[in-house]
Short mmCIF file of C-alpha atoms in Angstrom, two decimals:
data_model
loop_
_atom_site.label_atom_id
_atom_site.label_comp_id
_atom_site.label_asym_id
_atom_site.label_seq_id
_atom_site.Cartn_x
_atom_site.Cartn_y
_atom_site.Cartn_z
CA MET A 1 98.44 95.89 115.72
CA ILE A 2 97.44 93.89 112.44
CA ARG A 3 95.50 91.54 114.67
CA ARG A 4 93.56 94.19 116.26
CA LEU A 5 92.98 95.84 113.02
CA ARG A 6 91.43 92.48 111.65
CA VAL A 7 89.33 92.00 114.85
CA LYS A 8 88.01 95.49 114.55
CA PHE A 9 87.26 94.90 110.63
CA ILE A 10 85.35 91.86 111.58
CA CYS A 11 83.33 93.29 114.36
CA ILE A 12 82.32 96.35 112.28
CA ASN A 13 81.37 94.17 109.36
CA MET A 14 79.43 91.76 111.50
CA ALA A 15 77.63 94.59 113.27
CA ILE A 16 76.50 95.81 109.93
CA VAL A 17 75.45 92.43 108.76
CA THR A 18 73.58 91.88 112.14
CA VAL A 19 71.68 95.01 111.98
CA MET A 20 70.71 94.48 108.36
CA MET A 21 69.58 90.90 109.07
CA LEU A 22 67.64 91.85 112.04
CA ALA A 23 65.87 94.64 110.06
CA ILE A 24 65.09 92.57 107.18
CA LEU A 25 64.00 89.64 109.25
CA GLY A 26 61.95 91.88 111.68
CA MET A 27 60.28 93.42 108.65
CA LEU A 28 59.35 90.19 107.45
CA LEU A 29 57.74 89.17 110.67
CA HIS A 30 56.13 92.57 111.01
CA PHE A 31 54.43 92.55 107.57
CA THR A 32 53.29 88.72 107.72
CA ARG A 33 51.86 89.40 111.10
CA ASN A 34 50.15 92.45 109.87
CA ASP A 35 48.80 90.76 106.81
CA LEU A 36 47.59 87.67 108.82
CA GLU A 37 45.81 90.09 111.38
CA GLN A 38 44.18 92.08 108.47
CA GLN A 39 42.98 88.87 106.97
CA SER A 40 41.32 88.00 110.28
CA ILE A 41 39.76 91.31 110.68
CA ARG A 42 38.42 91.22 106.92
CA VAL A 43 36.86 87.89 107.84
CA MET A 44 35.07 89.44 110.75
CA GLN A 45 33.97 92.48 108.69
CA SER A 46 32.70 90.13 106.05
CA VAL A 47 30.79 88.00 108.55
CA MET A 48 29.29 91.15 110.04
CA GLU A 49 28.15 92.51 106.64
CA ASP A 50 26.48 89.35 105.75
CA ARG A 51 24.90 89.02 109.15
CA ALA A 52 23.29 92.51 108.68
CA TYR A 53 22.24 91.69 105.12
CA PRO A 54 21.68 87.98 104.97
CA SER A 55 21.38 86.09 101.77
CA ARG A 56 20.14 82.49 101.69
CA PRO A 57 19.85 80.53 104.69
CA GLY A 58 22.74 78.44 105.66
CA GLU A 59 25.10 80.29 103.28
CA PHE A 60 28.52 80.98 104.58
CA PRO A 61 29.62 84.70 104.44
CA ARG A 62 31.81 85.89 101.66
CA GLN A 63 35.84 85.64 102.28
CA ALA A 64 35.04 83.58 105.55
CA LYS A 65 38.16 81.43 105.03
CA LEU A 66 38.91 80.88 108.78
CA PRO A 67 37.14 79.03 111.53
CA TYR A 68 34.72 81.59 113.04
CA PHE A 69 31.26 82.06 114.87
CA TYR A 70 29.15 85.06 115.72
CA VAL A 71 26.63 85.62 118.38
CA SER A 72 23.84 87.93 118.93
CA VAL A 73 23.22 89.09 122.26
CA ASN A 74 19.97 90.95 123.44
CA THR A 75 19.87 94.05 125.56
CA MET A 76 19.74 91.89 128.72
CA GLY A 77 23.10 90.25 127.84
CA GLU A 78 21.36 86.93 126.98
CA LEU A 79 22.37 84.76 123.87
CA SER A 80 19.65 85.05 121.56
CA ALA A 81 21.26 83.59 118.28
CA SER A 82 24.52 81.94 117.09
CA PHE A 83 26.01 80.78 114.03
CA GLY A 84 29.45 78.85 113.49
CA GLY A 85 31.41 78.53 110.33
CA TYR A 86 33.72 75.56 110.83
CA TYR A 87 33.47 75.89 114.57
CA ASP A 88 31.95 73.85 117.35
CA LEU A 89 29.30 75.70 119.37
CA THR A 90 27.99 72.84 121.50
CA ASN A 91 29.95 73.72 124.47
CA THR A 92 27.52 76.39 125.60
CA GLU A 93 29.22 77.01 128.92
CA ALA A 94 32.70 77.96 127.13
CA ILE A 95 30.72 79.99 124.63
CA GLN A 96 29.18 82.01 127.48
CA GLN A 97 32.55 82.61 129.14
CA ILE A 98 33.99 83.82 125.78
CA ILE A 99 30.99 86.11 125.04
CA THR A 100 31.31 87.65 128.65
CA LEU A 101 34.87 88.39 128.30
CA ALA A 102 34.23 89.89 124.94
CA LEU A 103 31.46 92.06 126.30
CA ASN A 104 33.52 93.15 129.21
CA SER A 105 36.40 94.46 127.00
CA ASP A 106 36.45 98.22 126.08
CA ASP A 107 37.83 97.52 122.74
CA GLN A 108 35.48 97.05 119.70
CA THR A 109 38.08 94.81 118.09
CA GLY A 110 40.43 92.75 120.52
CA ILE A 111 41.99 89.36 121.38
CA LEU A 112 41.25 86.63 123.91
CA LYS A 113 44.66 85.06 124.27
CA ASP A 114 43.56 82.38 126.54
CA TYR A 115 41.23 80.99 123.83
CA SER A 116 43.23 82.02 120.88
CA LEU A 117 40.32 84.11 119.44
CA ARG A 118 40.04 87.57 117.91
CA PHE A 119 36.60 89.28 118.15
CA GLN A 120 34.92 92.39 116.89
CA LYS A 121 31.76 93.74 118.39
CA ARG A 122 28.95 95.83 116.76
CA THR A 123 25.84 97.41 118.46
CA THR A 124 22.39 96.92 117.07
CA PRO A 125 19.05 98.27 118.13
CA PHE A 126 18.54 94.74 119.43
CA GLY A 127 21.68 94.43 121.56
CA GLN A 128 25.07 93.38 120.12
CA THR A 129 26.63 90.92 117.54
CA ILE A 130 29.94 89.69 118.16
CA VAL A 131 32.01 87.93 115.55
CA PHE A 132 35.06 85.57 116.75
CA VAL A 133 37.64 84.19 114.58
CA ASP A 134 40.11 81.57 115.56
CA MET A 135 43.58 82.66 115.67
CA SER A 136 45.36 79.04 115.94
CA SER A 137 46.52 79.06 112.39
CA GLU A 138 47.77 82.60 112.51
CA LEU A 139 49.71 81.90 115.70
CA ALA A 140 51.06 78.72 114.28
CA THR A 141 52.07 80.48 111.18
CA MET A 142 53.93 83.07 113.27
CA ARG A 143 55.66 80.54 115.31
CA SER A 144 56.81 78.59 112.39
CA LEU A 145 58.04 81.80 110.63
CA THR A 146 59.84 83.01 113.82
CA ASN A 147 61.76 79.72 114.02
CA THR A 148 62.61 79.83 110.46
CA CYS A 149 63.89 83.28 110.78
CA ILE A 150 65.91 82.42 113.65
CA GLY A 151 67.31 79.31 111.80
CA ILE A 152 68.23 81.66 108.92
CA GLY A 153 69.58 84.40 111.14
CA VAL A 154 72.07 82.02 112.85
CA LEU A 155 73.00 80.35 109.61
CA GLY A 156 73.37 83.77 107.98
CA PHE A 157 75.44 84.94 110.86
CA ALA A 158 77.80 81.93 110.80
CA VAL A 159 78.31 82.24 106.98
CA PHE A 160 78.98 85.96 107.09
CA LEU A 161 81.35 85.33 109.97
CA GLY A 162 83.40 83.09 107.96
CA LEU A 163 83.17 85.54 105.04
CA SER A 164 84.09 88.31 107.29
CA PHE A 165 87.34 86.45 108.38
CA LEU A 166 88.28 85.88 104.80
CA LEU A 167 87.63 89.62 103.93
CA ALA A 168 89.55 90.67 106.73
CA ARG A 169 92.70 88.87 105.75
CA TRP A 170 92.33 90.11 102.08
CA ALA A 171 91.46 93.73 103.08
CA VAL A 172 94.18 94.11 105.56
CA LYS A 173 96.79 92.53 103.50
CA PRO A 174 97.98 95.78 101.96
CA VAL A 175 98.19 97.46 105.46
CA GLU A 176 100.01 94.32 106.77
CA THR A 177 102.61 94.35 103.89
CA ALA A 178 103.05 98.12 104.50
CA TRP A 179 103.55 97.69 108.05
CA ASN A 180 105.98 94.93 107.60
CA GLN A 181 107.84 97.02 104.97
CA GLN A 182 108.03 99.79 107.47
CA ARG A 183 109.11 97.72 110.23
CA GLN A 184 111.80 96.23 107.96
CA PHE A 185 112.79 99.72 106.90
CA VAL A 186 113.21 100.98 110.50
CA ALA A 187 115.30 97.56 111.34
CA ASP A 188 117.67 98.09 108.32
CA ALA A 189 118.13 101.78 108.96
CA SER A 190 118.86 101.18 112.55
CA HIS A 191 121.33 98.39 111.41
CA GLU A 192 123.17 100.59 108.95
CA LEU A 193 123.40 103.47 111.34
CA LYS A 194 124.67 101.51 114.36
CA THR A 195 127.94 100.40 112.62
CA PRO A 196 129.39 103.72 112.05
CA LEU A 197 128.10 105.19 115.07
CA THR A 198 129.87 102.52 117.01
CA SER A 199 133.06 103.06 115.22
CA LEU A 200 132.81 106.72 115.89
CA LEU A 201 132.21 106.29 119.64
CA LEU A 202 135.14 103.80 119.80
CA ASN A 203 137.36 106.36 117.90
CA VAL A 204 136.39 109.36 120.17
CA ASN A 205 136.97 107.24 123.35
CA THR A 206 140.43 106.25 121.88
CA LEU A 207 141.42 109.88 121.18
CA ARG A 208 140.14 110.91 124.68
CA ASN A 209 141.87 108.11 126.64
CA VAL A 210 144.73 106.66 124.79
CA TYR A 211 147.91 108.62 123.83
CA LEU A 212 148.52 108.25 120.17
CA PRO A 213 151.18 109.49 117.72
CA GLU A 214 150.37 112.50 115.81
CA GLU A 215 150.06 110.48 112.41
CA LYS A 216 147.76 107.93 114.00
CA GLN A 217 145.46 110.65 115.43
CA GLU A 218 145.28 112.13 112.02
CA ALA A 219 144.36 108.81 110.59
CA LEU A 220 141.64 108.26 113.19
CA LEU A 221 140.36 111.80 112.47
CA THR A 222 140.41 111.25 108.56
CA SER A 223 138.35 107.99 109.09
CA MET A 224 135.91 109.76 111.46
CA ASP A 225 135.47 112.36 108.90
CA ALA A 226 134.67 109.90 106.15
CA GLN A 227 132.26 107.96 108.39
CA LEU A 228 130.44 111.43 109.18
CA HIS A 229 130.16 112.17 105.52
CA TRP A 230 128.90 108.72 104.89
CA LEU A 231 126.36 109.22 107.67
CA GLU A 232 125.36 112.62 106.36
CA THR A 233 124.93 111.31 102.90
CA MET A 234 122.56 108.34 104.09
CA VAL A 235 120.52 110.61 106.25
CA ARG A 236 120.00 112.98 103.39
CA LYS A 237 118.95 110.17 101.10
CA LEU A 238 116.65 108.95 103.69
CA LEU A 239 115.00 112.22 104.19
CA THR A 240 114.73 112.52 100.44
CA LEU A 241 112.97 109.14 100.20
CA LEU A 242 110.52 109.95 103.17
CA SER A 243 109.44 113.39 102.00
CA MET A 244 109.62 113.47 98.19
CA LYS A 245 105.89 112.71 97.76
CA LYS A 246 104.94 115.58 100.01
CA ASN A 247 107.45 118.07 98.56
CA ALA A 248 107.01 117.07 94.77
CA LYS A 249 106.50 119.95 92.35
CA ILE A 250 105.69 118.67 88.98
CA ALA A 251 106.01 121.21 86.23
CA PRO A 252 107.17 121.42 82.56
CA VAL A 253 110.98 121.24 82.47
CA SER A 254 113.57 121.76 79.83
CA VAL A 255 115.18 118.52 78.99
CA PRO A 256 118.52 119.95 77.64
CA GLU A 257 118.91 121.95 80.89
CA LEU A 258 118.09 118.96 83.00
CA LEU A 259 120.66 116.97 81.35
CA THR A 260 123.34 119.72 81.53
CA GLN A 261 122.82 119.59 85.16
CA VAL A 262 123.09 115.89 85.36
CA ARG A 263 126.40 116.17 83.39
CA GLU A 264 127.83 118.70 85.81
CA LEU A 265 126.91 116.64 88.81
CA THR A 266 128.11 113.26 87.62
CA ARG A 267 131.46 114.57 86.39
CA PRO A 268 133.29 113.82 89.51
CA ILE A 269 131.71 110.32 89.31
CA MET A 270 133.02 109.80 85.88
CA GLU A 271 136.52 111.03 86.85
CA LYS A 272 136.57 108.72 89.79
CA TYR A 273 135.66 105.48 88.10
CA GLY A 274 137.55 106.32 84.72
CA THR A 275 134.26 106.33 82.65
CA SER A 276 132.76 108.71 80.20
CA LEU A 277 129.30 110.24 79.67
CA GLU A 278 127.61 110.67 76.37
CA ILE A 279 124.39 112.50 76.12
CA THR A 280 121.88 112.50 73.27
CA CYS A 281 118.97 114.95 73.49
CA ASN A 282 115.90 114.60 71.21
CA GLY A 283 113.34 116.08 73.68
CA ASP A 284 112.50 119.44 74.62
CA ILE A 285 109.96 119.77 77.48
CA LEU A 286 108.81 117.00 80.04
CA PRO A 287 106.40 117.48 83.07
CA VAL A 288 108.52 116.34 85.73
CA ASP A 289 109.84 117.56 89.10
CA LYS A 290 113.28 118.70 87.86
CA ASP A 291 115.17 118.24 91.28
CA LEU A 292 113.76 114.69 91.79
CA MET A 293 114.46 113.54 88.07
CA CYS A 294 117.85 114.88 88.43
CA ILE A 295 118.23 112.75 91.59
CA ALA A 296 117.08 109.80 89.73
CA LEU A 297 119.28 110.15 86.66
CA VAL A 298 122.41 110.86 88.63
CA ASN A 299 121.64 107.72 90.97
CA LEU A 300 121.29 105.78 87.53
CA VAL A 301 124.47 107.12 86.30
CA GLU A 302 126.37 106.50 89.49
CA ASN A 303 125.16 102.82 89.53
CA SER A 304 126.25 102.57 85.87
CA ALA A 305 129.66 104.01 86.69
CA LYS A 306 130.23 101.64 89.73
CA ALA A 307 129.29 98.61 87.47
CA SER A 308 131.35 99.73 84.29
CA ALA A 309 135.11 99.12 83.78
CA PRO A 310 137.46 102.10 83.26
CA GLY A 311 137.17 103.47 79.75
CA GLN A 312 133.57 102.31 79.14
CA THR A 313 131.06 104.83 78.02
CA ILE A 314 127.60 105.56 79.82
CA ARG A 315 124.93 106.86 77.58
CA ILE A 316 121.98 109.05 78.40
CA GLN A 317 119.44 109.59 75.66
CA ALA A 318 116.41 111.74 76.04
CA SER A 319 113.35 112.02 73.85
CA GLU A 320 109.69 113.27 74.31
CA MET A 321 108.83 109.84 75.82
CA GLY A 322 111.60 110.29 78.54
CA PHE A 323 115.08 109.14 79.26
CA THR A 324 117.45 106.28 78.42
CA VAL A 325 120.53 105.53 80.43
CA THR A 326 122.79 102.78 78.82
CA ASP A 327 125.81 100.87 80.28
CA HIS A 328 127.70 97.75 79.53
CA GLY A 329 128.93 96.82 82.81
CA ARG A 330 128.83 93.67 84.98
CA GLY A 331 125.12 93.39 85.19
CA ILE A 332 122.84 92.28 88.07
CA PRO A 333 122.34 88.73 89.02
CA GLU A 334 118.80 87.55 88.27
CA LYS A 335 118.22 86.50 91.88
CA ASP A 336 118.68 90.08 92.95
CA LEU A 337 116.51 91.76 90.25
CA GLN A 338 113.33 91.64 92.28
CA ARG A 339 114.74 93.19 95.42
CA VAL A 340 117.43 95.66 94.35
CA THR A 341 114.91 98.44 94.51
CA ASP A 342 114.06 97.66 98.21
CA PRO A 343 115.67 100.06 100.69
CA PHE A 344 119.07 99.06 102.09
CA TYR A 345 119.24 95.97 99.86
CA MET A 346 122.81 95.10 98.47
CA GLY A 347 123.43 92.20 96.14
CA ASP A 348 127.14 92.31 97.15
CA PRO A 349 127.27 94.07 100.44
CA SER A 350 131.07 94.15 100.54
CA ARG A 351 131.54 95.52 97.00
CA SER A 352 128.72 97.95 97.58
CA LYS A 353 129.97 99.16 100.72
CA ALA A 354 133.47 99.57 99.49
CA ASN A 355 132.08 101.89 96.88
CA GLY A 356 130.23 103.88 99.33
CA GLY A 357 126.80 102.39 98.68
CA PHE A 358 123.84 102.29 101.05
CA GLY A 359 121.29 100.17 99.02
CA LEU A 360 119.14 103.45 98.71
CA GLY A 361 119.86 104.56 95.17
CA LEU A 362 117.40 102.29 93.23
CA ALA A 363 114.92 102.75 96.03
CA LEU A 364 114.89 106.47 95.50
CA VAL A 365 114.56 105.92 91.71
CA ARG A 366 111.49 103.82 92.19
CA GLU A 367 109.74 106.24 94.65
CA ILE A 368 110.63 109.12 92.07
CA ALA A 369 108.90 107.13 89.40
CA ALA A 370 105.95 106.52 91.69
CA VAL A 371 105.72 110.21 92.42
CA HIS A 372 105.43 110.85 88.82
CA GLY A 373 102.52 108.22 88.60
CA GLY A 374 105.04 105.62 87.17
CA THR A 375 106.67 102.31 88.02
CA LEU A 376 110.45 101.02 87.80
CA THR A 377 111.34 97.69 86.19
CA LEU A 378 114.65 96.37 85.63
CA GLU A 379 116.24 93.87 83.05
CA SER A 380 119.98 92.89 83.29
CA THR A 381 122.36 90.49 81.77
CA LEU A 382 125.57 89.47 83.66
CA GLY A 383 128.53 90.60 81.73
CA GLU A 384 126.43 92.77 79.26
CA GLY A 385 124.76 95.56 81.19
CA THR A 386 121.52 96.59 82.90
CA THR A 387 118.31 98.16 81.70
CA ALA A 388 115.72 99.97 83.70
CA ARG A 389 112.30 101.20 82.47
CA ILE A 390 110.47 103.92 84.38
CA VAL A 391 106.71 104.45 83.02
CA ILE A 392 105.73 107.84 84.04
CA GLY A 393 101.92 108.44 83.56
CA ASN A 394 101.33 108.25 79.89
CA GLN A 395 104.98 108.83 79.15
CA THR A 396 107.77 106.17 79.09
CA VAL A 397 111.14 106.73 80.50
CA THR A 398 113.47 104.08 79.73
CA CYS A 399 116.98 103.65 81.22
CA ARG A 400 119.23 100.93 79.90
#
C-alpha cells in the first residue's frame, strides 16, 4: 500500500511538472517564433515603404537587418527591376522561379519553404512589387532554441524525478508511520485476545467432554469468569481508545465534582493495594471532557497504586492549570519511558498481567491528552516515583 501511494505521488507530481514545463517551453518557443516572424515582416514592410518613397540612390531601406531582395514585375509578368540587400541576384534563373512561385500564391504574405524565403506582395499601377526575406537565420535560431528546450526539458525532468522520489519518501512518511502503528496495534490486540480465548475454548471443551468433580468444575468456571471479565475490560478500553476523538465533548467542568467522582471510582483500588488517596483542590472550573478526564485520572491513580507499597499515599492536586498525581512507588526504568504509552506495551509483562494489566492505561491517557489538544510526557526515577505531564491547549495538567 505504501509503495503504491509513493508511486501515485510521484506520478501525480511528475504529471504536474511535465505539464508546467511543456507549457513554459512551448510558450517560449511560440513567442520567440512569433517575434522572429514579426521582425521578418517588419523588414519587408520597411523595404516596401522605402521602395514606394525612395531616398538617395543605393541607400538601404530602414530596419532592413536581414538578407533580402525585392523585385518589380510589370503587368506582363516580366522582371523590370530588382534590388538586393545582402543577397546575390546573379542567378536569374533561380530568381525567376522564386518570382513565379510567389506570383502563383494566393497569399499576400507567405513562405517558400524550399528556398527558406518569406515574401510579401504589393500591387502597383505598373504591376507588382515583391519583397523576399531570407529565413535561414530564423530557422537556425528556432532549431537551436528547440534543441536547447529539449535538453532543458530532459534535464529538468530527471532532476524533478529525483526530487519527487525524495518528496514522496518525506510526504508518505507520516502515513507509513501511522500504517505501521495500525498494523502493530492490530497484531498486538490479536495476540492479547488469542491467549484468553484459547484458554476459554479449552476449558469449555474440558467441561463438555471430561468428567470432573464439582470443586474442579467450580474452579474452572471461576477461572473462565475471570477471563471473560478480563476480556470485557480490555474490549471496553479498546473501544474507548478508538472512539474517544469522535465522541469527546469538551465543556466547562467543576473540578471538585470531577475529583469527588475520581475518589469514589478509585476507592476499591486503594483498598485492594492498601494505599490511600489524598486530594487537594485549588481549582474551580476547567474546560475538559469530564468522562474522559475521569478515565485519565483513574488510570493514573491505578498505575500509581500498582507501583506503590502498602501504606503509601497517592496525592492528587488540582488547580486552575490542571491536575497533579503524585506517587512514590518503584518508578519506571529509563529504557521503557519512551514506549510505555504505546498500546499493549508492558515493561514487565509478568508483573503487569499478574495485576490485571493490558498495557492500555497510559495509551488511553496519552490519547485523552491529545483529544484536549495536548501531549503526555513522563519522568521517572527508579525507587522514587513517576512524573507525567499533560499539556492541554494553553493549560498544563501535571501528574506526578
